[in-house]
Coordinates of C-alpha atoms in Angstrom, one line a residue:
K1 CA 155.3 82.7 154.2
E2 CA 157.5 85.3 152.4
D3 CA 156.3 87.8 150.1
L4 CA 158.6 88.3 147.1
R5 CA 156.4 90.3 145.1
A6 CA 158.3 93.6 145.1
D7 CA 161.6 91.8 144.9
F8 CA 160.5 89.6 141.9
L9 CA 159.0 92.7 140.0
A10 CA 162.4 94.2 140.1
V11 CA 163.8 91.1 138.7
L12 CA 161.1 90.7 136.1
K13 CA 161.8 94.6 135.0
N14 CA 165.8 94.1 134.7
P15 CA 166.7 90.4 134.9
K16 CA 170.7 90.4 135.1
H17 CA 170.7 86.8 133.3
G18 CA 167.9 87.8 130.6
Y19 CA 164.5 86.1 129.5
G20 CA 163.4 82.6 128.4
A21 CA 161.1 82.1 125.4
G22 CA 158.6 84.2 127.1
M23 CA 159.1 87.1 129.7
N24 CA 160.5 84.4 132.1
P25 CA 163.6 85.6 134.1
C26 CA 164.3 82.1 135.0
I27 CA 167.7 82.1 136.5
D28 CA 167.1 85.5 138.2
C29 CA 164.0 83.9 139.9
H30 CA 165.4 81.1 140.9
A31 CA 168.3 82.8 142.5
L32 CA 166.0 85.2 144.2
M33 CA 164.2 82.5 146.1
L34 CA 167.3 80.5 147.0
K35 CA 168.6 83.9 148.3
K36 CA 165.6 84.4 150.6
A37 CA 166.0 80.8 151.7
S38 CA 169.5 81.4 152.6
E39 CA 168.6 84.2 154.6
I40 CA 166.0 82.1 156.7
M41 CA 168.7 79.3 157.0
K42 CA 171.1 81.6 158.4
K43 CA 168.8 83.6 160.6
E44 CA 166.9 80.5 162.1
G45 CA 170.3 78.4 162.5
F46 CA 169.8 75.4 160.0
D47 CA 172.6 73.6 158.4
F48 CA 171.5 73.6 154.6
V49 CA 168.6 74.2 152.2
A50 CA 167.0 71.3 150.4
T51 CA 165.0 71.8 147.1
G52 CA 163.1 69.4 144.4
E53 CA 165.3 70.4 141.8
V54 CA 166.2 68.1 138.9
L55 CA 168.9 68.3 136.7
G56 CA 168.1 69.1 133.2
E57 CA 164.5 69.2 134.0
R58 CA 164.2 72.9 132.9
P59 CA 166.2 73.9 130.0
M60 CA 167.1 77.3 131.2
S61 CA 167.0 77.3 134.8
Q62 CA 168.2 73.6 135.8
N63 CA 171.0 72.9 133.4
K64 CA 174.3 72.3 135.2
K65 CA 175.8 75.7 134.7
A66 CA 172.5 77.8 135.7
L67 CA 172.3 75.5 139.1
E68 CA 175.9 76.5 139.6
I69 CA 175.3 80.2 139.1
V70 CA 172.1 80.4 141.1
E71 CA 173.8 78.7 144.2
K72 CA 176.6 81.1 144.0
E73 CA 174.3 84.3 143.5
A74 CA 172.3 83.3 146.5
G75 CA 175.3 83.0 148.6
I76 CA 174.5 79.4 149.5
E77 CA 177.5 77.5 148.2
G78 CA 177.9 74.2 149.4
R79 CA 174.7 74.4 151.6
L80 CA 172.0 73.7 148.9
L81 CA 171.1 70.1 148.9
R82 CA 169.2 68.9 145.8
P83 CA 168.5 65.2 146.8
L84 CA 166.8 64.1 143.4
S85 CA 169.9 64.7 141.5
A86 CA 172.7 64.7 144.4
K87 CA 174.7 61.9 142.9
L88 CA 175.1 63.7 139.7
L89 CA 176.3 66.9 141.7
P90 CA 179.5 67.8 143.8
P91 CA 179.1 66.6 147.5
T92 CA 177.4 69.2 149.6
L93 CA 178.7 70.1 153.2
A94 CA 175.8 68.1 154.6
E95 CA 176.9 65.1 152.9
K96 CA 180.7 65.6 153.7
N97 CA 179.8 66.4 157.4
G98 CA 177.6 63.2 157.6
L99 CA 174.4 65.1 158.3
V100 CA 173.1 63.4 154.9
D101 CA 174.0 60.1 153.7
R102 CA 174.8 60.6 150.0
E103 CA 174.1 56.6 149.2
K104 CA 170.4 57.3 150.1
L105 CA 170.0 60.1 147.4
A106 CA 169.2 59.8 143.8
D107 CA 170.5 60.4 140.4
I108 CA 167.5 61.7 138.5
S109 CA 168.0 63.8 135.6
G110 CA 166.0 65.2 132.4
R111 CA 162.4 65.9 131.8
S112 CA 161.1 62.5 132.4
R113 CA 158.7 62.2 135.7
Q114 CA 158.8 58.5 136.0
K115 CA 161.3 58.4 138.5
Q116 CA 159.6 60.8 140.7
F117 CA 156.3 58.9 140.2
E118 CA 158.0 55.7 141.4
L119 CA 159.1 57.4 144.4
A120 CA 155.7 58.8 145.2
K121 CA 154.4 55.5 145.0
K122 CA 157.1 53.8 147.2
Y123 CA 156.5 56.5 150.0
D124 CA 152.7 56.3 149.5
I125 CA 152.5 60.1 148.3
K126 CA 149.2 60.4 146.5
K127 CA 148.7 64.2 146.5
F128 CA 151.2 66.0 144.4
P129 CA 151.5 69.2 141.7
T130 CA 150.5 68.0 138.1
P131 CA 154.0 67.5 136.3
A132 CA 152.6 69.9 133.3
G133 CA 152.2 73.4 132.5
G134 CA 154.9 75.5 134.2
C135 CA 155.4 79.1 134.9
A136 CA 152.7 81.5 133.5
L137 CA 155.5 83.8 132.0
T138 CA 156.5 81.1 129.7
Q139 CA 152.9 81.1 128.0
S140 CA 152.9 83.3 124.9
G141 CA 149.5 84.9 125.3
F142 CA 150.4 86.3 128.8
A143 CA 154.1 87.0 128.2
E144 CA 153.0 89.1 125.1
R145 CA 150.4 91.3 127.1
L146 CA 152.9 91.6 129.7
K147 CA 155.5 92.8 127.5
K148 CA 153.1 95.5 125.9
L149 CA 152.4 96.5 129.6
A150 CA 156.0 97.0 130.3
E151 CA 156.2 99.1 127.3
F152 CA 153.3 101.5 128.1
K153 CA 153.8 101.5 131.9
K154 CA 157.5 101.3 133.1
D155 CA 156.6 101.6 136.8
F156 CA 154.1 98.7 136.5
D157 CA 153.3 97.0 140.0
S158 CA 152.1 93.5 141.0
G159 CA 148.5 94.6 140.6
D160 CA 149.2 95.5 137.0
A161 CA 150.8 92.3 136.3
A162 CA 148.0 90.1 137.9
L163 CA 145.6 92.1 135.3
A164 CA 147.8 90.9 132.5
G165 CA 146.3 87.6 133.0
I166 CA 142.8 88.6 132.6
G167 CA 140.6 89.5 129.4
R168 CA 141.4 91.6 126.2
H169 CA 143.8 94.3 126.5
F170 CA 143.9 97.7 124.7
F171 CA 146.1 100.8 124.8
E172 CA 144.4 103.8 123.7
N173 CA 145.2 107.4 124.3
D174 CA 147.7 106.8 126.9
A175 CA 145.1 104.7 128.6
W176 CA 145.1 100.9 129.5
I177 CA 141.4 99.5 128.9
I178 CA 140.9 95.9 129.8
L179 CA 137.6 94.1 128.6
G180 CA 136.3 90.8 130.4
R181 CA 135.9 87.7 128.1
N182 CA 133.2 86.4 130.4
E183 CA 131.1 86.7 133.4
K184 CA 133.9 85.8 135.8
E185 CA 136.4 88.0 134.2
N186 CA 133.7 90.9 134.3
E187 CA 133.8 90.3 138.1
L188 CA 137.4 90.1 138.6
L189 CA 137.8 93.6 136.9
R190 CA 135.3 94.8 139.0
E191 CA 137.0 93.8 142.1
A192 CA 140.4 94.8 140.7
A193 CA 138.9 98.5 139.9
G194 CA 140.8 100.8 142.3
K195 CA 140.0 104.6 143.1
K196 CA 141.8 106.0 140.2
D197 CA 140.2 103.5 137.9
L198 CA 137.1 103.8 135.9
F199 CA 134.9 100.5 135.6
L200 CA 132.2 100.3 133.0
E201 CA 129.4 97.9 132.2
M202 CA 126.2 97.9 130.0
E203 CA 122.9 97.9 132.0
N204 CA 120.6 96.7 129.3
F205 CA 122.7 94.4 127.1
P206 CA 125.1 91.2 128.1
G207 CA 128.5 91.7 127.1
P208 CA 132.0 92.6 128.4
S209 CA 132.4 95.1 130.9
A210 CA 135.8 97.3 130.8
L211 CA 138.3 98.6 133.3
I212 CA 140.1 101.9 132.5
R213 CA 143.5 102.5 134.1
D214 CA 146.0 105.2 133.8
G215 CA 145.7 107.8 131.0
I216 CA 143.0 110.4 130.8
L217 CA 140.0 108.5 131.8
K218 CA 137.3 110.5 130.1
E219 CA 139.0 110.3 126.7
A220 CA 139.3 106.7 127.1
K221 CA 135.5 106.1 128.1
Q222 CA 134.4 106.7 124.8
K223 CA 136.9 104.2 123.3
A224 CA 136.0 101.4 125.9
Q225 CA 132.3 101.8 125.2
E226 CA 133.1 101.2 121.3
L227 CA 135.1 98.0 122.3
M228 CA 132.4 96.8 124.6
V229 CA 129.7 97.2 121.9
E230 CA 132.1 95.5 119.2
F231 CA 132.4 92.5 121.3
S232 CA 128.7 92.1 122.5
P233 CA 126.8 90.6 119.5
K234 CA 123.5 91.9 120.9
A235 CA 124.4 95.4 121.8
K236 CA 126.2 95.4 118.0
E237 CA 122.9 95.1 116.6
R238 CA 121.2 98.2 118.1
K239 CA 121.7 101.9 117.8
K240 CA 124.0 103.6 120.1
E241 CA 121.3 105.7 121.7
E242 CA 119.6 102.4 123.0
I243 CA 122.6 101.3 125.2
V244 CA 122.9 102.3 128.6
F245 CA 126.2 102.5 130.2
R246 CA 127.0 102.4 134.0
E247 CA 130.2 103.5 135.4
L248 CA 131.9 103.0 139.0
I249 CA 134.7 105.2 139.8

């Protein structure tokens, strides 16, 4: 396993080839992974790198021009074999040197997965990822929260980015307030709370917990408490002095 989080964050914040529909730097992300694969290939003495890419499957990162760009930027020209679409692409060194029989490679293109399903059936492959969904950065809700986070905190890290996928987010008085939407998210926020954060929960009413990060925590605490009550139907019906808050720092 290779940890690419630090490298990916740098790409995410300033992608050379821009973003897709959301906050997805597809081409730069693709090139980063292939660059790392190229480094491993050279270090370990392998002849080529093979991927499961399919020409035209992803509109931004797997069109013909994008495939050429990432191969060049990764420094792996001629040594990147894409078996599923190989017959639609120029021969690689592995094919030219006889390491791989080009005639046994495929000519799959487009977004349909029918040919892949047929191959899975042919080789009795029963466990494979669901061909749906995609990168979380293409999902409008997550992408929008991440954009707001990037505006609020230029030096956000991987831990901050992970939090963008949890709960409701508010940016108040230079502080970042996150409310859990259910019991699971409340627990995730508790686990994510660091030494410089403030974690709040209501002792005597069910409802969202809150994680406050950055800014002046004491000033943001009152706003967080107001938001917690607002999103708790039972607490909202009671007087303010009846609600007991517990905080963990």
